[in-house]
Coordinates of C-alpha atoms in Angstrom, one line a residue:
M17 CA -9.6 10.5 23.6
H18 CA -10.1 8.3 27.3
L19 CA -9.7 4.9 26.4
F20 CA -11.1 2.4 29.3
P21 CA -9.1 -0.9 28.4
K22 CA -10.3 -3.0 31.4
E23 CA -13.8 -1.7 30.8
S24 CA -14.0 -2.3 26.9
R25 CA -15.2 1.2 26.4
L26 CA -14.1 4.6 25.4
E27 CA -15.1 8.5 25.6
F28 CA -14.0 10.9 23.2
S29 CA -14.6 14.8 22.3
G30 CA -12.8 16.9 19.7
S31 CA -13.5 20.0 17.9
Y32 CA -13.0 20.7 13.7
I33 CA -12.4 24.0 12.3
L34 CA -14.1 24.0 9.0
K35 CA -13.5 26.0 6.3
N36 CA -15.1 26.6 2.9
K37 CA -12.5 26.3 0.4
T38 CA -14.8 26.6 -2.6
E39 CA -15.9 29.3 -4.9
N40 CA -19.5 28.5 -3.9
S41 CA -21.7 29.4 -0.9
I42 CA -22.4 26.2 1.2
D43 CA -26.0 25.9 2.8
T44 CA -26.2 22.1 3.3
I45 CA -23.6 19.5 4.9
H46 CA -24.3 16.0 5.1
S47 CA -22.9 14.4 8.2
N48 CA -21.9 10.5 8.3
F49 CA -22.1 9.0 11.8
N50 CA -21.8 5.4 13.3
A51 CA -25.6 4.5 13.8
R52 CA -24.5 2.2 16.9
F53 CA -23.1 5.1 18.5
P54 CA -24.3 8.4 18.1
Y55 CA -22.8 11.5 19.3
E56 CA -23.9 12.9 22.9
Q57 CA -22.8 16.6 21.7
Y58 CA -22.5 17.7 18.1
S59 CA -22.5 21.7 18.1
W60 CA -22.0 23.9 15.3
S61 CA -21.0 27.7 15.7
A62 CA -23.1 28.9 12.9
D63 CA -27.0 29.0 12.7
N64 CA -28.6 25.4 11.4
K65 CA -31.2 22.9 11.3
L66 CA -31.2 19.2 11.3
V67 CA -33.5 18.6 9.0
K68 CA -33.1 15.0 8.2
R69 CA -31.6 12.1 10.2
D70 CA -31.3 8.4 9.0
S71 CA -30.6 6.6 12.5
I72 CA -30.4 3.2 10.8
Y73 CA -27.4 4.1 8.3
G74 CA -26.0 7.1 10.2
W75 CA -26.8 10.4 8.1
D76 CA -27.8 13.7 9.2
T77 CA -28.4 16.6 6.8
Y78 CA -27.9 20.2 8.1
V79 CA -28.9 23.5 6.6
F80 CA -27.3 26.4 7.2
D81 CA -29.0 29.8 7.1
P82 CA -27.2 32.0 6.2
P83 CA -25.0 29.9 4.2
I84 CA -21.4 29.4 4.8
L85 CA -19.7 31.8 2.6
P86 CA -16.5 31.0 0.3
G87 CA -13.3 31.5 2.8
D88 CA -15.8 31.2 5.8
E89 CA -14.9 29.1 9.0
I90 CA -17.1 27.3 11.2
T91 CA -16.3 25.3 14.5
L92 CA -18.0 21.8 15.1
N93 CA -17.4 20.4 19.0
F94 CA -18.4 16.7 19.2
S95 CA -18.3 14.0 21.9
G96 CA -19.3 10.7 22.2
N97 CA -18.9 7.3 23.7
R98 CA -18.5 3.8 22.7
G99 CA -18.3 0.4 24.3
R100 CA -19.8 -3.1 24.6
R101 CA -23.4 -3.6 25.6
G102 CA -24.1 -7.5 25.9
F103 CA -23.7 -9.1 22.7
T104 CA -24.2 -8.9 18.7
N105 CA -26.0 -10.8 16.7
S106 CA -23.2 -11.5 14.4
G107 CA -19.5 -10.8 15.3
V108 CA -17.9 -9.3 18.3
D109 CA -17.1 -5.4 18.9
M110 CA -13.3 -5.5 18.9
T111 CA -13.1 -1.7 19.3
V112 CA -11.2 -1.7 22.9
L113 CA -9.3 -4.4 24.2
D114 CA -8.0 -5.2 27.5
N115 CA -4.3 -5.1 25.6
G116 CA -3.6 -3.7 21.9
T117 CA -6.5 -1.4 20.9
M118 CA -5.9 -0.4 17.7
I119 CA -9.2 2.3 16.6
F120 CA -9.0 4.3 13.4
S121 CA -10.4 7.9 14.0
S122 CA -12.7 7.0 10.9
Q123 CA -14.5 4.8 13.2
L124 CA -15.4 7.4 15.6
F125 CA -15.0 11.0 14.1
P126 CA -17.5 12.8 11.9
T127 CA -17.0 12.9 8.0
F128 CA -18.8 14.9 5.8
G129 CA -20.1 14.8 2.4
Y130 CA -21.4 12.0 0.1
S131 CA -19.4 8.8 0.4
S132 CA -19.6 6.2 -2.4
D133 CA -18.0 3.5 0.1
R134 CA -21.7 3.2 1.5
E135 CA -23.3 2.7 -1.8
L136 CA -24.7 -0.9 -2.0
S137 CA -22.3 -3.1 -4.0
Q138 CA -23.8 -6.5 -4.3
K139 CA -25.7 -7.3 -7.5
R140 CA -28.3 -9.2 -5.9
T141 CA -29.1 -6.2 -3.4
R142 CA -28.8 -3.8 -6.1
K143 CA -30.9 -5.7 -8.3
K144 CA -33.5 -5.8 -5.2
Y145 CA -33.8 -1.9 -5.1
G146 CA -34.0 -1.4 -8.5
L147 CA -30.7 -0.2 -9.1
K148 CA -28.6 -0.9 -12.0
E149 CA -26.2 -3.9 -11.7
D150 CA -22.8 -1.8 -11.0
K151 CA -22.1 1.2 -9.1
D152 CA -21.0 4.0 -10.8
P153 CA -17.3 4.0 -11.9
M154 CA -15.0 6.9 -10.0
R155 CA -14.1 9.6 -11.7
P156 CA -11.4 9.5 -14.7
Y157 CA -7.9 10.1 -13.6
N158 CA -7.7 13.2 -15.4
D159 CA -11.0 14.5 -14.2
S160 CA -10.4 18.0 -12.7
E161 CA -13.6 18.1 -10.0
G162 CA -12.1 14.6 -8.9
L163 CA -8.6 16.1 -8.5
Q164 CA -9.7 18.7 -6.3
Y165 CA -10.1 16.1 -3.5
G166 CA -7.7 13.4 -2.2
I167 CA -8.2 9.8 -2.4
L168 CA -7.9 9.7 1.7
G169 CA -11.0 11.5 2.0
D170 CA -12.6 14.4 0.2
D171 CA -14.0 16.3 3.3
A172 CA -10.6 17.3 4.0
D173 CA -7.2 17.7 3.2
W174 CA -3.9 18.7 4.8
V175 CA -4.8 19.2 8.7
D176 CA -3.1 20.5 11.8
Y177 CA -3.2 17.6 14.3
E178 CA -3.0 17.7 18.3
M179 CA -4.4 15.3 20.7
I180 CA -4.5 14.1 24.2
V181 CA -5.0 10.2 24.6
S182 CA -5.4 8.6 27.9
T183 CA -5.4 4.9 29.3
D184 CA -5.0 2.4 32.0
V185 CA -2.2 3.4 34.2
D186 CA 0.0 0.3 32.9
Q187 CA -0.2 0.9 29.3
I188 CA 1.0 3.2 26.7
A189 CA -1.0 5.3 24.1
I190 CA -0.2 6.1 20.8
T191 CA -1.5 8.4 18.2
P192 CA 0.8 10.0 15.5
G193 CA 3.0 13.0 16.2
Y194 CA 5.5 14.3 19.0
L195 CA 4.9 13.4 22.6
I196 CA 4.7 16.9 24.1
K197 CA 3.7 15.9 27.6
E198 CA 3.3 12.3 29.7
Y199 CA 1.8 12.5 32.8
E200 CA -0.6 10.5 35.7
E201 CA -4.3 11.8 37.2
N202 CA -6.4 9.8 39.0
N203 CA -4.9 6.6 38.4
R204 CA -4.7 7.2 34.5
K205 CA -1.8 8.0 32.2
F206 CA -2.1 10.9 29.8
F207 CA -0.5 11.0 26.7
H208 CA -0.1 14.9 24.7
Y209 CA 0.7 14.3 21.0
K210 CA 1.2 17.0 18.6
M211 CA 2.4 17.0 14.7
D212 CA 4.5 19.4 13.7
K213 CA 3.4 19.7 10.1
P214 CA -0.1 19.0 8.4
I215 CA -1.0 15.6 7.9
H216 CA -3.9 13.8 6.3
N217 CA -7.5 13.2 7.9
L218 CA -6.6 9.8 8.8
F219 CA -5.2 9.2 12.2
A220 CA -5.4 6.1 14.8
F221 CA -4.8 5.5 18.5
V222 CA -3.2 2.2 19.9
S223 CA -2.9 1.5 23.6
G224 CA -1.5 -1.7 25.2
R225 CA 1.1 -3.0 28.1
Y226 CA 4.0 -2.9 25.8
Q227 CA 7.9 -3.2 26.0
V228 CA 10.0 -0.5 24.2
M229 CA 12.8 -1.5 21.7
Q230 CA 14.5 1.9 21.2
E231 CA 17.4 3.6 19.3
I232 CA 18.5 7.0 18.1
W233 CA 19.6 6.9 14.3
N234 CA 21.1 9.4 12.6
G235 CA 19.5 11.7 14.6
I236 CA 15.8 9.6 14.0
K237 CA 14.1 8.3 17.2
L238 CA 13.4 4.7 16.2
E239 CA 11.1 2.8 18.3
I240 CA 9.1 -0.7 18.7
F241 CA 6.3 -1.4 20.8
Y242 CA 5.8 -5.0 21.3
H243 CA 4.3 -7.6 23.2
P244 CA 6.9 -8.6 26.0
K245 CA 6.9 -12.3 24.7
H246 CA 6.9 -11.4 21.1
S247 CA 10.6 -10.3 20.3
Y248 CA 11.1 -12.4 17.5
N249 CA 11.5 -10.4 14.9
L250 CA 12.3 -7.1 16.1
A251 CA 15.8 -6.8 14.6
T252 CA 14.8 -7.4 11.4
M253 CA 11.8 -4.4 11.6
M254 CA 14.4 -2.2 13.2
D255 CA 16.6 -2.9 9.9
G256 CA 13.6 -2.2 7.9
M257 CA 13.1 1.0 9.4
K258 CA 16.7 2.2 9.0
K259 CA 17.4 0.7 5.5
S260 CA 14.1 2.4 4.4
I261 CA 14.4 5.7 5.8
E262 CA 18.5 5.7 4.1
Y263 CA 16.9 4.3 0.6
Y264 CA 13.9 5.9 0.2
S265 CA 15.4 9.5 1.3
E266 CA 18.0 8.8 -1.6
L267 CA 15.2 8.0 -4.1
Y268 CA 12.5 10.6 -3.2
G269 CA 13.9 13.4 -0.9
P270 CA 14.6 13.3 3.1
Y271 CA 12.6 11.5 5.6
P272 CA 10.2 14.7 7.1
Y273 CA 9.9 13.5 10.8
K274 CA 12.2 13.3 13.7
Q275 CA 11.0 9.6 14.6
C276 CA 9.7 6.7 13.6
R277 CA 7.5 4.0 15.6
I278 CA 6.4 0.6 14.9
I279 CA 3.3 -0.5 17.3
E280 CA 2.4 -4.0 17.7
F281 CA -1.5 -5.0 17.8
P282 CA -3.4 -8.2 18.1
R283 CA -3.8 -10.5 15.1
Y284 CA -7.6 -10.0 15.3
S285 CA -6.7 -8.3 12.0
S286 CA -3.9 -9.1 9.9
F287 CA -2.4 -5.7 8.2
A288 CA -0.4 -2.9 9.0
V289 CA -1.3 0.8 8.0
S290 CA 1.0 3.7 8.0
F291 CA 0.6 7.0 9.7
P292 CA 3.0 10.1 9.8
N293 CA 5.9 8.3 11.9
T294 CA 3.5 6.0 13.3
I295 CA 2.8 2.2 12.0
P296 CA 0.5 0.1 13.6
F297 CA 1.3 -3.6 12.8
S298 CA -0.5 -6.7 13.3
E299 CA 1.6 -9.3 15.3
S300 CA 0.5 -11.9 12.5
I301 CA 2.6 -10.4 10.0
G302 CA 5.8 -9.6 12.2
F303 CA 6.1 -10.0 15.6
V304 CA 5.4 -13.8 16.1
M305 CA 6.2 -14.5 12.3
D306 CA 8.6 -17.9 12.0
V307 CA 11.2 -16.5 9.8
D308 CA 14.5 -18.4 9.1
P309 CA 17.3 -15.9 8.7
N310 CA 19.5 -18.6 7.2
D311 CA 16.6 -20.0 4.7
P312 CA 17.1 -18.5 1.4
E313 CA 13.6 -20.2 0.4
D314 CA 11.9 -18.4 3.7
L315 CA 10.9 -14.7 2.6
D316 CA 11.7 -12.4 5.2
M317 CA 8.3 -11.1 5.3
P318 CA 8.4 -8.7 8.4
F319 CA 11.4 -7.1 6.6
W320 CA 9.1 -6.5 3.5
V321 CA 6.0 -5.1 5.4
T322 CA 7.9 -2.9 7.3
A323 CA 9.6 -1.7 3.6
H324 CA 6.1 -1.3 2.1
E325 CA 4.6 0.7 5.4
M326 CA 7.9 3.2 5.4
G327 CA 7.3 3.9 1.4
H328 CA 3.9 5.3 2.8
Q329 CA 5.9 7.6 4.6
W330 CA 6.1 9.4 1.1
W331 CA 3.6 7.8 -0.5
P332 CA 0.6 9.3 0.2
H333 CA 1.9 11.2 3.2
Q334 CA 3.9 13.5 1.0
T335 CA 2.6 13.2 -2.3
A336 CA -1.2 11.9 -2.5
G337 CA -3.6 11.1 -5.4
G338 CA -7.0 13.0 -6.1
N339 CA -10.2 11.0 -5.8
V340 CA -10.1 9.4 -9.4
Q341 CA -9.3 6.2 -10.9
G342 CA -5.7 5.2 -10.6
S343 CA -5.0 6.9 -7.4
A344 CA -4.6 4.0 -5.4
F345 CA -1.7 3.0 -7.8
L346 CA -0.2 6.3 -6.3
S347 CA -0.4 5.2 -3.2
E348 CA 0.4 1.3 -2.6
G349 CA 1.7 1.0 -5.7
L350 CA 4.5 3.2 -5.2
S351 CA 4.9 1.7 -2.0
E352 CA 5.2 -1.8 -3.3
Y353 CA 7.7 -0.8 -5.7
S354 CA 9.7 0.8 -3.2
A355 CA 9.8 -2.4 -1.1
V356 CA 10.4 -4.6 -3.5
S357 CA 13.4 -2.3 -4.9
L358 CA 14.6 -2.6 -1.1
L359 CA 14.2 -6.0 -1.0
A360 CA 16.5 -6.8 -3.9
K361 CA 19.1 -4.4 -2.9
E362 CA 19.4 -5.8 0.8
K363 CA 18.2 -9.8 0.0
G364 CA 19.8 -10.7 -3.2
E365 CA 18.4 -12.0 -6.2
K366 CA 17.3 -15.1 -4.6
Q367 CA 14.7 -13.2 -2.4
L368 CA 13.6 -11.0 -5.3
R369 CA 12.5 -14.1 -7.7
K370 CA 11.0 -15.8 -4.9
F371 CA 9.2 -12.4 -4.1
L372 CA 8.2 -11.6 -7.4
K373 CA 6.5 -14.8 -7.7
Y374 CA 4.8 -14.3 -4.5
E375 CA 3.7 -10.9 -6.3
L376 CA 3.0 -12.8 -9.6
D377 CA 0.6 -15.5 -7.7
K378 CA -1.3 -13.1 -5.8
Y379 CA -2.2 -10.6 -8.7
L380 CA -3.0 -14.3 -11.0
M381 CA -5.2 -15.3 -7.8
G382 CA -7.0 -11.8 -7.8
R383 CA -7.8 -12.0 -11.6
A384 CA -9.5 -15.4 -11.1
M385 CA -11.5 -14.3 -8.1
E386 CA -12.7 -11.3 -10.1
S387 CA -16.7 -11.0 -9.8
R388 CA -16.9 -8.0 -12.1
H389 CA -14.5 -6.6 -14.2
E390 CA -10.6 -6.0 -14.3
P391 CA -9.4 -2.8 -15.0
S392 CA -5.9 -1.5 -16.2
I393 CA -3.5 0.2 -13.5
M394 CA -4.8 3.5 -15.1
K395 CA -8.1 2.6 -14.0
T396 CA -8.0 0.9 -10.7
E397 CA -10.4 1.4 -8.1
G398 CA -9.3 -0.3 -5.2
Q399 CA -8.7 -3.8 -6.4
Q400 CA -5.8 -4.9 -4.3
Y401 CA -4.3 -7.6 -6.6
I402 CA -4.0 -4.8 -9.2
H403 CA -2.5 -1.5 -7.3
Y404 CA -0.6 -3.8 -4.8
N405 CA 0.6 -7.1 -6.6
K406 CA 0.5 -6.1 -9.9
A407 CA 2.0 -3.0 -9.5
G408 CA 4.6 -4.2 -7.4
L409 CA 5.8 -6.5 -10.1
M410 CA 5.7 -4.6 -13.0
M411 CA 7.3 -1.3 -11.5
Y412 CA 10.0 -3.4 -10.8
T413 CA 10.0 -4.9 -14.4
L414 CA 9.8 -1.2 -15.8
S415 CA 12.8 0.0 -13.3
D416 CA 14.7 -2.9 -14.6
F417 CA 14.2 -2.1 -18.2
I418 CA 14.1 1.3 -18.6
G419 CA 16.9 1.8 -16.1
K420 CA 16.7 2.1 -12.2
D421 CA 18.4 5.8 -12.5
K422 CA 16.0 7.0 -14.9
F423 CA 12.9 5.2 -13.5
N424 CA 13.7 6.5 -9.8
K425 CA 14.5 10.3 -11.7
A426 CA 11.0 10.2 -12.9
L427 CA 9.5 9.1 -9.6
K428 CA 11.7 11.8 -7.8
A429 CA 10.5 14.8 -10.1
F430 CA 6.6 13.5 -9.6
M431 CA 7.3 13.5 -6.0
D432 CA 8.9 17.0 -6.0
M433 CA 5.9 18.3 -8.5
Y434 CA 3.1 17.2 -6.2
R435 CA 4.7 16.9 -2.6
Y436 CA 2.2 18.3 0.1
Q437 CA 0.2 19.5 -2.6
S438 CA -3.6 19.9 -2.8
S439 CA -6.4 21.3 -5.4
P440 CA -5.3 19.6 -7.7
Y441 CA -4.2 16.3 -6.3
A442 CA -1.6 14.2 -8.1
D443 CA -3.0 11.5 -10.8
I444 CA -1.4 8.8 -12.7
G445 CA -1.6 10.2 -16.2
T446 CA 0.8 12.9 -15.1
F447 CA 3.0 9.9 -13.5
V448 CA 3.1 7.7 -16.5
N449 CA 3.9 10.9 -18.6
M450 CA 7.0 11.5 -16.7
I451 CA 7.9 8.0 -16.7
K452 CA 7.6 7.9 -20.7
E453 CA 9.7 10.7 -20.8
E454 CA 12.5 8.9 -19.3
T455 CA 11.7 5.6 -21.3
P456 CA 13.7 4.9 -24.9
E457 CA 11.9 4.6 -27.6
D458 CA 12.1 1.0 -28.2
L459 CA 10.4 0.3 -24.7
Q460 CA 7.3 2.9 -25.2
Y461 CA 5.4 -0.1 -25.8
L462 CA 6.0 -1.6 -22.1
V463 CA 5.0 1.5 -20.4
D464 CA 1.5 1.4 -22.4
D465 CA 1.4 -2.4 -21.6
T466 CA 1.9 -2.2 -18.1
F467 CA -0.4 0.9 -17.3
S468 CA -3.3 1.1 -20.5
K469 CA -3.5 -2.5 -21.1
I470 CA -3.7 -5.9 -19.7
T471 CA -0.9 -7.9 -21.1
L472 CA -0.1 -11.6 -20.5
Y473 CA 2.8 -13.3 -21.7
E474 CA 2.8 -17.5 -22.3
N475 CA 6.5 -18.2 -22.1
K476 CA 8.0 -21.6 -22.1
A477 CA 11.5 -23.4 -22.4
K478 CA 11.2 -26.3 -24.8
S479 CA 14.6 -27.6 -24.8
A480 CA 18.0 -27.0 -23.0
T481 CA 21.5 -29.0 -23.7
A482 CA 25.1 -28.3 -22.4
K483 CA 28.5 -29.6 -23.5
Q484 CA 31.7 -29.0 -21.2
N485 CA 34.5 -27.1 -23.2
D486 CA 38.3 -28.3 -23.3
D487 CA 38.8 -25.1 -21.5
G488 CA 36.3 -26.2 -18.8
T489 CA 33.8 -23.8 -19.5
Y490 CA 30.3 -25.0 -20.5
E491 CA 28.6 -24.3 -23.8
V492 CA 24.6 -24.1 -23.3
T493 CA 22.2 -24.2 -26.5
F494 CA 18.4 -23.7 -25.2
T495 CA 15.2 -22.8 -27.1
V496 CA 12.3 -20.7 -25.7
E497 CA 9.1 -20.4 -27.0
A498 CA 6.9 -16.7 -26.6
K499 CA 3.5 -15.4 -26.8
K500 CA 2.1 -12.4 -26.3
V501 CA -1.7 -11.7 -25.8
F502 CA -3.9 -8.8 -24.4
S503 CA -7.1 -9.5 -22.3
D504 CA -9.9 -7.1 -22.2
S505 CA -11.7 -6.6 -18.9
L506 CA -13.9 -9.6 -19.0
G507 CA -11.1 -11.7 -19.8
N508 CA -11.1 -12.1 -23.3
Q509 CA -7.8 -12.5 -25.3
T510 CA -6.2 -11.6 -28.6
N511 CA -2.9 -12.1 -29.7
A512 CA -0.2 -9.4 -29.9
K513 CA 2.7 -8.9 -32.4
L514 CA 5.7 -10.3 -30.7
N515 CA 8.7 -7.5 -30.4
D516 CA 9.3 -7.2 -27.0
W517 CA 12.2 -7.2 -24.7
L518 CA 12.4 -10.1 -22.4
E519 CA 14.9 -11.8 -20.3
V520 CA 16.4 -15.6 -20.9
G521 CA 19.1 -17.3 -18.0
I522 CA 20.9 -19.7 -17.1
L523 CA 20.8 -21.5 -13.4
S524 CA 23.7 -23.3 -11.2
E525 CA 23.5 -25.0 -8.7
S526 CA 25.3 -23.3 -5.7
D527 CA 26.4 -23.9 -1.7
L528 CA 24.6 -21.5 0.9
N529 CA 25.1 -22.3 4.8
G530 CA 25.4 -25.9 3.6
E531 CA 22.5 -26.4 1.4
K532 CA 22.5 -26.8 -2.4
I533 CA 20.4 -23.8 -3.9
E534 CA 19.8 -22.7 -8.2
I535 CA 20.9 -19.4 -8.5
P536 CA 21.1 -17.2 -11.7
I537 CA 24.6 -17.1 -13.3
L538 CA 23.6 -15.4 -16.2
I539 CA 20.6 -13.4 -17.4
E540 CA 20.3 -11.4 -20.5
K541 CA 18.0 -9.3 -21.8
V542 CA 16.8 -9.9 -25.3
L543 CA 15.0 -8.6 -28.2
I544 CA 12.4 -11.4 -28.9
T545 CA 10.2 -11.3 -32.8
D546 CA 9.8 -14.9 -33.2
S547 CA 7.7 -17.7 -31.2
L548 CA 10.7 -20.0 -30.8
T549 CA 14.0 -18.4 -30.7
T550 CA 17.3 -20.5 -29.4
F551 CA 20.6 -19.3 -27.9
T552 CA 24.0 -20.1 -27.5
Y553 CA 26.1 -19.0 -24.5
N554 CA 29.5 -20.1 -23.1
I555 CA 29.8 -20.2 -19.1
D556 CA 32.1 -20.7 -16.5
Q557 CA 29.7 -22.8 -13.9
K558 CA 28.0 -25.7 -15.0
P559 CA 24.3 -25.4 -15.6
T560 CA 21.3 -27.2 -14.6
K561 CA 18.2 -25.1 -15.8
A562 CA 17.9 -22.6 -18.9
G563 CA 15.0 -20.8 -20.1
I564 CA 12.4 -17.5 -20.3
D565 CA 12.1 -14.5 -17.7
P566 CA 13.9 -16.8 -14.9
M567 CA 13.2 -14.1 -12.6
N568 CA 9.6 -13.9 -13.1
K569 CA 9.5 -10.1 -14.2
F570 CA 6.5 -10.5 -16.6
V571 CA 2.8 -11.8 -16.1
D572 CA 2.6 -15.5 -17.1
R573 CA 0.0 -17.5 -16.0
I574 CA 2.5 -20.8 -16.1
V575 CA 5.7 -19.8 -14.8
D576 CA 6.9 -23.6 -13.7
D577 CA 7.8 -24.1 -17.4
N578 CA 9.6 -21.1 -18.2
L579 CA 12.9 -23.1 -17.1
I580 CA 14.1 -26.5 -18.1
K581 CA 16.5 -28.7 -16.9
V582 CA 19.8 -28.7 -19.1
E583 CA 20.5 -32.7 -20.6
F584 CA 24.6 -33.3 -21.1

């Protein structure tokens, strides 16, 4: 890979070794490419004929004679270039930037087979071409054929990766792997990287004029590559890497690499993405975000994003789901759970309560904007509001009610069962069954409500009073209302019988860094069977509010009425 940032262009070349791992002969290969930038070289080591080319959408069909037999290997050599040419009718080609280039391998390198991602998805467009209103759904989570292929791409599984990247002499180029060699040639910088173990067939290239924050911690080389003027949150991101490696290694097994690095890229895009030991990270959600570490109301997003992306070093870079429904949860949902758990451990209940509310709001916003139908977590097909936000919220809730040790024991067993496995890949059905094995009988419903149903609560605090006792303690009495409903995929609701474990709590005012904040002083899990229930507690501190689900652990469309002011 040769990057020319000052010229906004690149050149690339490579080779694939492809093996027929099926039990059948293969006589046809469908190859996808970027129609705007066709390959200059595309040569197979086996006899073939190009029988069809769609130059508009970038789709070639090759027929091989003789066919590729089971177990046979062939080689594909390819090369091409890409650069800005004039201007486009819409948007700007941001592939190669003067500073802070970040390119996915899928933008340049060949992929094979049928891709449902390229299907028409808009209802109006599908109708125009005589197609049925909705695309075909993904295969069910237990589909044996779908489990032969990974969610990150069904044309490859675990691949050996080695890459040489060159760039302008004043820049650093990075891709997953260990730096084998760095050298200058013809006034250009060259970086030779190689992974020491197989990775998914998805990677990226980053290049920029970086300063580097570096530390050797517990034998692991930790690095942050950043714009010299964007040093605001480096300490919390470095801390996030350390705390994540320490905590997740304890939960799921050892961190498998000798290095980890975060690389900044410009805010033309606002996301972070995790490759093995390499995490490109947008400046907008970390490096230039204004976070006040002394403000308990200010979410430490750089720490959380780091924790989430570090979770991917286990999910899916060690255990990955198949190309079936629910697999996005196994990657994103379990990384999100990992991050929420670490946030709770390191930042305390105030940040946890606020973050669970953030997850809840994002989920509710997503389901309100849903234009088709809302699936359960078991059937999610890439709806981010489900496999990120709902999953992050409800996995933490499940772990809290089942017991963190039992819940994490199931996660570790699931990780061990599928670590670096392919054909079959992991599936959400097996995951749920392993969670159920660790779940007490009276909480089995909560697992079903979480994964197989769309469950909503309508909880509300009705009244709260308190009086001070002679010994200085306080007697608090409050009444809460609870209601549970199930929703179908279109939002139609039916009432559900209440026999549920929920939480009630009492808040008190506390001083933190000179500011008055409200913190929970009592949280108790209670079995609620009636719509109205009254509770009485004696506490040591003066109460300010009381109510139901004070930490926002359940899906409730209106949480502002969960707590009510305590009257004296």
